[in-house]
Coordinates of C-alpha atoms and ligand atoms in Angstrom, one line a residue:
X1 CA 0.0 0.0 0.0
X2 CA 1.1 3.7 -1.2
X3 CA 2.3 6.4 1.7
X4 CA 3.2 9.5 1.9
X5 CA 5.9 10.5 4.6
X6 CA 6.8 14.1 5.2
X7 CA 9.6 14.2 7.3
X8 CA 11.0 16.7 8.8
X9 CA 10.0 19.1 6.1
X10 CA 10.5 23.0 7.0
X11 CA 9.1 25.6 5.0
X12 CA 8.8 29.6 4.9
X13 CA 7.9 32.3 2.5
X14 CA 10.6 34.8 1.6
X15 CA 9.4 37.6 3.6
X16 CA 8.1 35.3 6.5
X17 CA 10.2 36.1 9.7
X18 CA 9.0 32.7 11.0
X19 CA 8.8 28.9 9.7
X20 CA 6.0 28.5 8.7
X21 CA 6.4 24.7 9.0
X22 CA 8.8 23.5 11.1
X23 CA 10.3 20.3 10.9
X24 CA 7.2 18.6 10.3
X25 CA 6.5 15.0 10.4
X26 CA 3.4 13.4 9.3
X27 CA 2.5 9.8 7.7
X28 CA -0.4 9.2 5.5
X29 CA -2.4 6.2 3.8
X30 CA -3.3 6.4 0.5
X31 CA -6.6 5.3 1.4
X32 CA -7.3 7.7 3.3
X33 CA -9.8 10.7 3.1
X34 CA -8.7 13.3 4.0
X35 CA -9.9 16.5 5.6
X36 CA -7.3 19.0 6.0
X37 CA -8.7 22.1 8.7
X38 CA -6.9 25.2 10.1
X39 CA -7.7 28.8 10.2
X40 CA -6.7 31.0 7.4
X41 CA -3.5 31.3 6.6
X42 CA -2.2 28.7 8.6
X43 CA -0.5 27.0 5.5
X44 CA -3.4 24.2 3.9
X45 CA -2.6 25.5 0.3
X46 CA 1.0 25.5 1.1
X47 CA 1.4 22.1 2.3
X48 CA -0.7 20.5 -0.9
X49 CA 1.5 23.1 -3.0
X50 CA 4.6 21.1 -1.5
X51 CA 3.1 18.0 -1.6
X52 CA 3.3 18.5 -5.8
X53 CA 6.8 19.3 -5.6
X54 CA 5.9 23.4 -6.6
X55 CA 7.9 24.8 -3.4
X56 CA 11.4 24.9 -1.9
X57 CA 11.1 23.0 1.4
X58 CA 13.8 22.1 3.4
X59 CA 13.3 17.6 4.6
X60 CA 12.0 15.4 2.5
X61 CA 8.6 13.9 1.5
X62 CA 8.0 10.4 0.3
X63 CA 5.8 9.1 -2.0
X64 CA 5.2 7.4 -5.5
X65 CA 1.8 8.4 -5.9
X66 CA 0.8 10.9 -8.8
X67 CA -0.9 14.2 -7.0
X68 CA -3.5 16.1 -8.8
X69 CA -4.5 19.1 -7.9
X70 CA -8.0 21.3 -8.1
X71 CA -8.4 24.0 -8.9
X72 CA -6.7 23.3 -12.0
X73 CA -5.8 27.0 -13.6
X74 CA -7.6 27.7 -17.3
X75 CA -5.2 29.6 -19.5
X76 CA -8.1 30.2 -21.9
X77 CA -11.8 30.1 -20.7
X78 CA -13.3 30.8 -24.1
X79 CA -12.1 27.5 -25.5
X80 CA -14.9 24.7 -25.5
X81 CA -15.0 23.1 -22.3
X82 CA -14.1 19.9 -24.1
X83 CA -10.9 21.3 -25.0
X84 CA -10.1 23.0 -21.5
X85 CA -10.6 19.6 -20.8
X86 CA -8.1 18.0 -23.4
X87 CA -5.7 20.4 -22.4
X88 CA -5.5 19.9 -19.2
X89 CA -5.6 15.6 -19.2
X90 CA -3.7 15.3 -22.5
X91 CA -6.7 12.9 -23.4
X92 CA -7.0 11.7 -26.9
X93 CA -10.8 11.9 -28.6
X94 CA -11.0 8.1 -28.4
X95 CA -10.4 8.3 -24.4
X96 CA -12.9 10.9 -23.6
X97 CA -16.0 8.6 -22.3
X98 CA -13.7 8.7 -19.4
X99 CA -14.4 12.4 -18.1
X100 CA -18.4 11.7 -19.7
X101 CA -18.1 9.1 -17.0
X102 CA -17.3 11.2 -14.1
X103 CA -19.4 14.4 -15.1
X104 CA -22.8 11.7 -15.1
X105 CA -22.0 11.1 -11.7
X106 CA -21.7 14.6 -10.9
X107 CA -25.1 15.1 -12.9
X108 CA -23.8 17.3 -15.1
X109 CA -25.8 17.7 -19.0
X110 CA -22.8 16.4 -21.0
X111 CA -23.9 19.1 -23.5
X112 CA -21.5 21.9 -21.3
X113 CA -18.2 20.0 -23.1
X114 CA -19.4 21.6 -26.0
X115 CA -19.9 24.9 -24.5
X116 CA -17.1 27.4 -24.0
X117 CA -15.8 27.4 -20.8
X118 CA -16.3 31.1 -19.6
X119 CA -20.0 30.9 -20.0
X120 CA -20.5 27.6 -17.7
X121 CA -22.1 28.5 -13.8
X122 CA -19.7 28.5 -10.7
X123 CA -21.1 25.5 -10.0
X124 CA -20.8 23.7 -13.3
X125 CA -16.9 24.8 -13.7
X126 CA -15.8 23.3 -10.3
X127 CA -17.9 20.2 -11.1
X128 CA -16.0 19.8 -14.3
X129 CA -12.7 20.3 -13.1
X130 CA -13.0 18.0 -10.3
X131 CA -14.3 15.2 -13.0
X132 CA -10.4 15.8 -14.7
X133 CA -8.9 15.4 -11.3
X134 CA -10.8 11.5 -10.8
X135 CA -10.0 10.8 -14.7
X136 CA -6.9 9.2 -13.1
X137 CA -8.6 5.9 -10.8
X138 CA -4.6 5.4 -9.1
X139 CA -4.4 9.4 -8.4
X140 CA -3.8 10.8 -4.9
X141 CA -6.3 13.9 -5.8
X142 CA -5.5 17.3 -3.4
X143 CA -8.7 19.3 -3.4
X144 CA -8.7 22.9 -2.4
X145 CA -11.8 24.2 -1.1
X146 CA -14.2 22.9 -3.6
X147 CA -17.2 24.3 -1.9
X148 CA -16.8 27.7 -2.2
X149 CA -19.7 29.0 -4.7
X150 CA -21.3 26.0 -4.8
X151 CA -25.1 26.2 -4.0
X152 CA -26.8 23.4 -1.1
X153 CA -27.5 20.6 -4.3
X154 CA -24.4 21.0 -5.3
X155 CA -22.7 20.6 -2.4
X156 CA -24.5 17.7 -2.0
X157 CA -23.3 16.4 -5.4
X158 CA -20.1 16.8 -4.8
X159 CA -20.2 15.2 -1.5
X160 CA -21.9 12.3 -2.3
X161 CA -19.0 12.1 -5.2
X162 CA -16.0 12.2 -3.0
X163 CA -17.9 9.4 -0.6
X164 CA -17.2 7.4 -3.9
X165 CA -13.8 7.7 -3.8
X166 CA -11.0 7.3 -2.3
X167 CA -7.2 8.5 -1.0
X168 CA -7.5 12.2 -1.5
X169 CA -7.0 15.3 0.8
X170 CA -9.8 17.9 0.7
X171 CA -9.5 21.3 2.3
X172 CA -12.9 22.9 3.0
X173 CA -14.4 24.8 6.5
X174 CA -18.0 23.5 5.9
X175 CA -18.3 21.1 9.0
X176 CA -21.2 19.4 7.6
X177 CA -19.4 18.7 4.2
X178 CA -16.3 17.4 5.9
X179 CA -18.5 15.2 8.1
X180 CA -20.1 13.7 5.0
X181 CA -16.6 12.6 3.1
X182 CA -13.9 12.4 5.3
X183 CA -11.9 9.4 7.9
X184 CA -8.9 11.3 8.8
X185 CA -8.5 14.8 9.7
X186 CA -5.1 16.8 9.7
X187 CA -5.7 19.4 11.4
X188 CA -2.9 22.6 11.1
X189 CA -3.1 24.2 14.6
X190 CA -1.3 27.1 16.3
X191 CA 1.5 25.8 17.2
X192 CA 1.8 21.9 15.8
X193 CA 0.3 19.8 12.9
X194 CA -1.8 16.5 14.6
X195 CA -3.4 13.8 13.0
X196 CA -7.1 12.5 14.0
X197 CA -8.8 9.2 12.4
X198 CA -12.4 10.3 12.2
X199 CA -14.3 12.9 10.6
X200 CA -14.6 16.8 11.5
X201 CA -17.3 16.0 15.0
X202 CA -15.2 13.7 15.8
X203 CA -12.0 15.7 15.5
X204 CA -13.5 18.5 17.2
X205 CA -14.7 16.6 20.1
X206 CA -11.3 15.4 20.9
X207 CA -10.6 19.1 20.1
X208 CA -12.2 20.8 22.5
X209 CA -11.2 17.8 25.5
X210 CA -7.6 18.9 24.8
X211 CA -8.7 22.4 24.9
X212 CA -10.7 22.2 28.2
X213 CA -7.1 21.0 29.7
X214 CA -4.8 23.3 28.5
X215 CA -7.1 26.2 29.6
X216 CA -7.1 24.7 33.0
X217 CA -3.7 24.9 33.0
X218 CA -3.6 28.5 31.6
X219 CA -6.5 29.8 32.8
X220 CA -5.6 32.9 34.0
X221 CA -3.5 33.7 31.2
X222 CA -6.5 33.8 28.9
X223 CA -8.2 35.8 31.9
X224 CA -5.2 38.4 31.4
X225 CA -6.2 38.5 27.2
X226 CA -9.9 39.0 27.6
X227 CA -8.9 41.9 29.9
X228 CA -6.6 43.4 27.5
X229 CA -9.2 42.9 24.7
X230 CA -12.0 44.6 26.9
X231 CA -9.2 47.5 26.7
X232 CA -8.8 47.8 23.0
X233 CA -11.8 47.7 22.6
X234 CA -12.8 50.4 24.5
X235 CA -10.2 52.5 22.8
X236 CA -11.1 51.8 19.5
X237 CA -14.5 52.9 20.6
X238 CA -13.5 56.3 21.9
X239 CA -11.2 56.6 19.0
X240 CA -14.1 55.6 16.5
X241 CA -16.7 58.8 18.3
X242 CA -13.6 61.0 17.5
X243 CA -13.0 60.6 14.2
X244 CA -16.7 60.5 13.5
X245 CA -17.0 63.9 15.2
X246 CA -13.9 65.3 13.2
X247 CA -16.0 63.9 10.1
X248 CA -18.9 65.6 11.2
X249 CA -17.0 68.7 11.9
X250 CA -15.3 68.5 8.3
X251 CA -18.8 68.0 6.8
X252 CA -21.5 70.3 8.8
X253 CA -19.3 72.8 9.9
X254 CA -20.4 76.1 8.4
X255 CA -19.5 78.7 10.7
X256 CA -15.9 80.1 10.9
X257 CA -13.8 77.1 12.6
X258 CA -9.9 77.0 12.4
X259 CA -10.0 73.3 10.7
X260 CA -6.6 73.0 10.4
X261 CA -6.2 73.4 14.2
X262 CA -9.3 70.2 14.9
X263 CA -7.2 68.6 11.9
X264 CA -4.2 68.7 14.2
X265 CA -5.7 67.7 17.4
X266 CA -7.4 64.6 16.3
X267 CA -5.1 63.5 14.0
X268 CA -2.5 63.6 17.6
X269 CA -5.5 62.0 19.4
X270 CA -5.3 59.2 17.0
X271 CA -1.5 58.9 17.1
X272 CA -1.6 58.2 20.3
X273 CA -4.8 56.3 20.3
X274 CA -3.0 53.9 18.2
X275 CA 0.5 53.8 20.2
X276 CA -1.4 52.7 23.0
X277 CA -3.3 49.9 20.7
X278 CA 0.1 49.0 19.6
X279 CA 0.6 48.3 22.9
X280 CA -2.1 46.4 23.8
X281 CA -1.7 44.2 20.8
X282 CA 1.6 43.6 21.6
X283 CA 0.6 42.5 24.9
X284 CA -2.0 40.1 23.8
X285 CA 0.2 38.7 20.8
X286 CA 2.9 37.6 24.0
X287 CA 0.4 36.3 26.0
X288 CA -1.4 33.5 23.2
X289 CA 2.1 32.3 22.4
X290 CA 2.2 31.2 25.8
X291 CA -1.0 29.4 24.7
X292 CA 0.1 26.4 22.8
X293 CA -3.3 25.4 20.8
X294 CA -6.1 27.7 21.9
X295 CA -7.5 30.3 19.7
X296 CA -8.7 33.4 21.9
X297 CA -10.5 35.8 19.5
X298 CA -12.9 39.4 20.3
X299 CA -15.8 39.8 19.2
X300 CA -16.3 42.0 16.2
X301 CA -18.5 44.8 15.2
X302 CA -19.9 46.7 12.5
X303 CA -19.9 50.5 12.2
X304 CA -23.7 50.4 12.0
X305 CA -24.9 53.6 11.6
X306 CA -28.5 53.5 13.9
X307 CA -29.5 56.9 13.6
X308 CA -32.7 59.1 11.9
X309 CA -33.5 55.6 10.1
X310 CA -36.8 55.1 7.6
X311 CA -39.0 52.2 8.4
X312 CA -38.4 51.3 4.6
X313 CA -34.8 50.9 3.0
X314 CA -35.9 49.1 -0.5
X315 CA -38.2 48.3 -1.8
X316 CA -38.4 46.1 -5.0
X317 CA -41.5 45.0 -6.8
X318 CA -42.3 42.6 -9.5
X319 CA -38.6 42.7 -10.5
X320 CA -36.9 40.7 -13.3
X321 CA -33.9 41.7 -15.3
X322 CA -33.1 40.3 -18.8
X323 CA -30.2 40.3 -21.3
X324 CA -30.0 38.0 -24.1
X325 CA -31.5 34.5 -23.1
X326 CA -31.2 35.7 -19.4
X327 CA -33.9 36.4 -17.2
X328 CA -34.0 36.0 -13.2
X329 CA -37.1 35.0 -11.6
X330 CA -39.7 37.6 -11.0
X331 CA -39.3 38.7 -7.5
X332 CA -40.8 41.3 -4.9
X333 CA -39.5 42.3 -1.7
X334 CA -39.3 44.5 1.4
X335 CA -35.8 45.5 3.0
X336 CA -37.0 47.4 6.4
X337 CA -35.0 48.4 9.5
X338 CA -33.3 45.8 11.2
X339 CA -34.1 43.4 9.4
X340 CA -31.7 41.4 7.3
X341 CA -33.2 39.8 4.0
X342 CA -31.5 36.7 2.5
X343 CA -31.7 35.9 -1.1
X344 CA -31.7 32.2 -1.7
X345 CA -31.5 30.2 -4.5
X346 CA -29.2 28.0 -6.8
X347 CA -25.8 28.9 -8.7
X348 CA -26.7 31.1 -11.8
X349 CA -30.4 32.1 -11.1
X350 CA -29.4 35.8 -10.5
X351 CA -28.8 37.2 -6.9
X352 CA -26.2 39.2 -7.3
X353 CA -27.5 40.2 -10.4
X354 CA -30.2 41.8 -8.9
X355 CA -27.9 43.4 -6.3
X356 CA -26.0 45.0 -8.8
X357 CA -29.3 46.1 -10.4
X358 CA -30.7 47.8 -7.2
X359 CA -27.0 49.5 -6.0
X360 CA -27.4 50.7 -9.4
X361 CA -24.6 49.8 -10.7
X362 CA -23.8 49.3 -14.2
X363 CA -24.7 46.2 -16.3
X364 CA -26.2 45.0 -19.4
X365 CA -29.7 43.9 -18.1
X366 CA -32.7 45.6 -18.8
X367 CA -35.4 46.0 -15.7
X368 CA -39.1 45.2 -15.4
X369 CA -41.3 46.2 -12.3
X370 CA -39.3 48.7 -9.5
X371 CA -36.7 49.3 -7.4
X372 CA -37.2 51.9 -4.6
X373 CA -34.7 53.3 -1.7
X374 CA -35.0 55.3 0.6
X375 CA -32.8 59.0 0.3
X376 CA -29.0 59.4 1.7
X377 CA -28.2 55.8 2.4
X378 CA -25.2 54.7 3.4
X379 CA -24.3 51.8 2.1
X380 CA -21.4 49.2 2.5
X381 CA -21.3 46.4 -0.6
X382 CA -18.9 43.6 0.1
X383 CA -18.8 41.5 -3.6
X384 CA -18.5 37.7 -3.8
X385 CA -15.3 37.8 -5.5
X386 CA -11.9 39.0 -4.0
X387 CA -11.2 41.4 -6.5
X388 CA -9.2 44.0 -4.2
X389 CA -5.4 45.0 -4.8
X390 CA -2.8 46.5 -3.2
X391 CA -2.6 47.4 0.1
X392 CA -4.5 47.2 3.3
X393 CA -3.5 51.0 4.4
X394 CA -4.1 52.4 0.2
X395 CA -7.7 50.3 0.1
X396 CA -8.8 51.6 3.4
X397 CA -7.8 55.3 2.3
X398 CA -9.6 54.6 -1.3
X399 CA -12.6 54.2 0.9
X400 CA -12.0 56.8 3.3
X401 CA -12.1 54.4 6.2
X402 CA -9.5 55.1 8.9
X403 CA -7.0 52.2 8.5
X404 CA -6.2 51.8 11.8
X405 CA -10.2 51.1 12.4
X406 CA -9.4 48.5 9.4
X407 CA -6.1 46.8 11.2
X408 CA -8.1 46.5 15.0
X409 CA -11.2 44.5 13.0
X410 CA -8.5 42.2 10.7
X411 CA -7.0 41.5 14.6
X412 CA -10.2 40.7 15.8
X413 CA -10.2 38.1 12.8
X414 CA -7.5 36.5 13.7
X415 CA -5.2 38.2 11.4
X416 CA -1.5 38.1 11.9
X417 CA -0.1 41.7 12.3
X418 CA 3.2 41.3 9.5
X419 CA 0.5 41.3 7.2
X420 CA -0.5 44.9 7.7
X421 CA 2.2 45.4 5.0
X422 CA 1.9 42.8 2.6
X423 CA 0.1 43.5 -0.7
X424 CA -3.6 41.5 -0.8
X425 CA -2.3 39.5 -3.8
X426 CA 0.1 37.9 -1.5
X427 CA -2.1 36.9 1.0
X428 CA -3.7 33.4 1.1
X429 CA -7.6 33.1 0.0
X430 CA -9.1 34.0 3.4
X431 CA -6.7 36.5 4.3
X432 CA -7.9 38.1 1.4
X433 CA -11.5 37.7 2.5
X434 CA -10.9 39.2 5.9
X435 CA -9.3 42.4 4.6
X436 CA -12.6 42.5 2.2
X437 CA -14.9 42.0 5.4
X438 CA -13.0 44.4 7.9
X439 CA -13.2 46.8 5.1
X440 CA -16.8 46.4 5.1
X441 CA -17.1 46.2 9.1
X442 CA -15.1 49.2 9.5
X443 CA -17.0 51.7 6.6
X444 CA -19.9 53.3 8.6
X445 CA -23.1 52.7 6.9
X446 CA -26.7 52.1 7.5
X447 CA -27.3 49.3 4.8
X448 CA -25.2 46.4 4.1
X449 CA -25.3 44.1 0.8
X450 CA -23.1 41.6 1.8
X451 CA -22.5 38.5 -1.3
X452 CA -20.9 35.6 0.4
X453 CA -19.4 36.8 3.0
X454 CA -18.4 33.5 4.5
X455 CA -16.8 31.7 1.2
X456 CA -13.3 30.9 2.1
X457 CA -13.4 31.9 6.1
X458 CA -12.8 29.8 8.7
X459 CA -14.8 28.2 11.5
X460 CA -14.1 30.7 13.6
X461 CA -14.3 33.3 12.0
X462 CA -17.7 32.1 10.4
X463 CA -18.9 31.9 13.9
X464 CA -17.7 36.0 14.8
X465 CA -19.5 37.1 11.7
X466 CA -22.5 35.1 12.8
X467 CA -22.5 36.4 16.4
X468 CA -21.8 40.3 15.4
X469 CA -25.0 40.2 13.2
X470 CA -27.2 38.5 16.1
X471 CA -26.2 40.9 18.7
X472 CA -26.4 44.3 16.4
X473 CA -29.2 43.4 13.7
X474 CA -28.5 45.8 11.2
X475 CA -30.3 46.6 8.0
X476 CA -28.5 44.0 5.5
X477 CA -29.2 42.2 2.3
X478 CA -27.4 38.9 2.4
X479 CA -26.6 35.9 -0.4
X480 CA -25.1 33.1 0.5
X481 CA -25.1 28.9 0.4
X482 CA -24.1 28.6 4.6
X483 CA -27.4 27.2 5.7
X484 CA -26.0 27.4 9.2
X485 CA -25.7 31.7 8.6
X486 CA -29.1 31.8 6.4
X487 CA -30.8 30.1 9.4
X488 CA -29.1 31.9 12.4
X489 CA -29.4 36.1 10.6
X490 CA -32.0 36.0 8.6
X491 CA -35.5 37.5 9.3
X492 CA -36.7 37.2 5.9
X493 CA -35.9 34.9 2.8
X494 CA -36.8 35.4 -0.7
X495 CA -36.5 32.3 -2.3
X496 CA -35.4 32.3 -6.1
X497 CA -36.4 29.6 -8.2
X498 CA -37.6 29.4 -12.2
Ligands
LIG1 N1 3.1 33.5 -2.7 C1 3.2 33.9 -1.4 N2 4.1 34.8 -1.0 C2 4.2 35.1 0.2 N3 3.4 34.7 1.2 C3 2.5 33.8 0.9 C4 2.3 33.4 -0.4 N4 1.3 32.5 -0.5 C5 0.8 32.4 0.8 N5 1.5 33.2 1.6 C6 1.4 33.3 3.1 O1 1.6 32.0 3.7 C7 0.7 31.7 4.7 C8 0.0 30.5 4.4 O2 -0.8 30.6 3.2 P1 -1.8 29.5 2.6 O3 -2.4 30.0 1.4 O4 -1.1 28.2 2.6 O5 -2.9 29.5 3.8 P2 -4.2 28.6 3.9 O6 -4.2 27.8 5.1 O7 -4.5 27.9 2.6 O8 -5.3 29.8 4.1 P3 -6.8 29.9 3.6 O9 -7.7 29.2 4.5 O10 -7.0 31.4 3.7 O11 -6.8 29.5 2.2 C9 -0.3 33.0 4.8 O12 0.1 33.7 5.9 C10 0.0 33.7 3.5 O13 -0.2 35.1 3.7
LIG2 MG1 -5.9 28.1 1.1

């Protein structure tokens, strides 16, 4: 039987003051299934991207299996899918019932090989790719976060597909996926790598056991970090009210006010606002390393504007959009205060179209029935895709958002501070997504369209996001495929279906 053996690999990015492996040691089946966990950034795509050999590591890892790898980069999306596909396998024409055989059991219409790639649905492109990664039966297949984008049937699909198979590693943070497909777990923690036969209950049972006696052990330690957390956040508070009043001051002002001499002041209020965060952080940072494995996070806010609100934000009636053979369902709906309104429906049928259509933004669609919102809204729009670029400190000032506002929220999610710096491009998948979301946390605004916020986030942080709208309820259009989120926010849903 097939292993693989890392052993004593070590491994760091360039800029990386730390290892971020260190002589690591791990032995796996190739029968295995599977489930590879750990907070953002901890290293997941990293350790599959050494597993094919694409990194310098210092140690060695052992195997003779052939590693496949999803998701498979498409140099050209407008080629027919059945050529992405011959590109990518090196099938010949004669061999290609093999990749008809996996799409069937994905249920996908074989008719999409003969479509070009860019035009396929989220959920139809990662089906497809993940057919070429099974094509090869005696494969050790490395899946990374296949689930993102994927609507419930689909996830379902694609679940009941990896049951099918086996000897393949799958990153993912949806629990009830993982629980479906997996017998091992590795899981990458804070300050070791461990290995757990079961599936993600399972593994976080034992989890939480080792937690319970570590924080025996430590417990007043994590007493001294909620303290210090209690602090910052007070500060940020006060520091938030000041900078809203110099805002307000820069804005309303019309009498004759020395600006420059405010400008000054609060600009040295913040300085040392932050010098004093600094501190804190610093404090907190030396304390959880003292904390082998537990993960001590605050909660975390929006800047939720609650003031002079309508009753009514939106409303939308009888809507449908249309462009070429596209149409989304007719729909009608009511956003009012407090209330947060999930749109719900499969891959493709048009959610964040209609977004786009009521923020007004631009598009090719044209509109039936109304939209109507209600005057001077403030509103923050986080998009499904993590599209941003450059750095945290230039996106923040883009926006107008304080970045130091922007840098206490990304702490609060569990970001690591030598990031502050980095550009977002470097940054792994959910790194990315947190600077998107504390971006959006820290904008002050009154109405939130938030597109999947939770694709690539952690359990954790899943769980903060959850917990922050529950305890403020703001106003807040939400998509997304988390059953666990739709069930816990939402006050309304507007189901989408043709
Ligand atoms: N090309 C790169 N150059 C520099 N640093 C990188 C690069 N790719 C990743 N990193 C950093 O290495 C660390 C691990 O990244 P990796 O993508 O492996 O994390 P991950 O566990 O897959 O996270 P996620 O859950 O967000 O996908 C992160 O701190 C990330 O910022
Ligand atoms: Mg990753």
């Amino acid at each position: 039987m097939g292993t693989i053996q890392i052993e004593n690999v070590s491994f760091k990015y360039d800029q990386m003051m730390d290892n971020l492996f260190d002589s690591l040691n791990l032995k796996i089946d190739e029968s295995w299934k599977l489930g590879l966990i750990g907070r953002n950034g901890r290293g997941k795509t990293t350790l599959l991207k050494m597993l094919l050999g694409q990194l310098k590591y210092s140690g060695q890892i052992v195997s003779n299996l052939n590693f496949y790898y999803y998701p498979q980069t498409v140099v050209n999306k407008d080629l027919l899918t059945v050529d992405v596909v011959k590109e990518i396998t090196q099938l010949e024409d004669y061999d290609l019932w093999k990749i008809e055989v996996e799409l069937d059991k994905l249920k996908v219409d074989q008719n999409v090989l003969q479509q070009q790639f860019s035009t396929l649905s989220p959920g139809e492109r990662t089906k497809v790719l993940l057919a070429i990664l099974f094509i090869d039966e005696s494969g050790f297949q490395l899946i990374d976060e296949p689930t993102n984008h994927l609507d419930i049937e689909g996830r379902q699909i694609v679940a009941e597909y990896l049951k099918s198979k086996k000897g393949f590693i799958v990153i993912s943070h949806d629990k009830s996926f993982l629980n479906q497909v997996i017998d091992h777990v590795i899981s990458i923690n804070r300050s070791d790598v461990s290995v757990y036969k079961g599936n993600f209950d399972t593994w976080q049972t034992q989890w939480e056991l080792q937690n319970q006696t570590e924080a025996a052990e430590k417990e007043q330690l994590q007493k001294d970090i909620s303290r210090l957390h209690e602090t910052a956040v007070k500060r940020e508070n006060w520091s938030r009210q000041t900078e809203a009043h110099k805002n307000r001051k820069q804005y309303h002002e019309k009498v004759h006010l020395d600006k420059g001499f405010i400008g000054t002041k609060a600009a040295k209020m913040m300085k040392k606002a932050k010098t004093a965060e600094n501190r804190v952080n610093s404090a907190i940072d030396e304390k959880k390393t003292l904390l082998k494995n537990i993960e001590v996070e605050a909660p975390i806010q929006l800047n939720y504007e609650k003031k002079n609100h309508p009753d009514l934000f939106v409303q939308v009636e009888n809507l449908t959009l249309r462009h070429n053979d596209i149409v989304t369902p007719e729909v009608s709906f009511e956003v009012k205060r407090n209330h947060v309104v999930a749109l719900v429906g499969p891959n493709g049928i048009g959610k964040t179209t209609i977004f786009r259509q009521i923020l007004g933004l631009s598009q090719p669609f044209t509109q039936e029935g109304s939209i109507r919102m209600a005057n001077n809204l403030k509103i923050s729009y986080l998009r499904q895709d993590n599209e941003l670029e450059g750095t945290i400190r230039q996106l923040a000032e883009r926006k107008q958002i304080s970045p130091e506002l922007v840098f206490s929220n990304l702490r609060k999610l569990g970001f690591e501070r030598y990031l502050f710096d980095q550009p977002v491009e470097k940054m792994s998948q959910g790194q990315r997504r947190k600077v998107a979301l504390a971006l959006s946390l820290s904008e002050s605004a009154n109405l939130y369209f938030w597109d999947e916020p939770l694709n690539y986030l952690d359990v954790i942080t899943r769980q903060q996001i959850i917990e922050a709208i529950q305890k403020q309820r703001p106003t807040m259009l939400l998509i997304d495929h988390d059953q666990d989120l739709i069930d816990a926010v939402s006050s309304v849903k507007v189901k989408l279906h043709h």
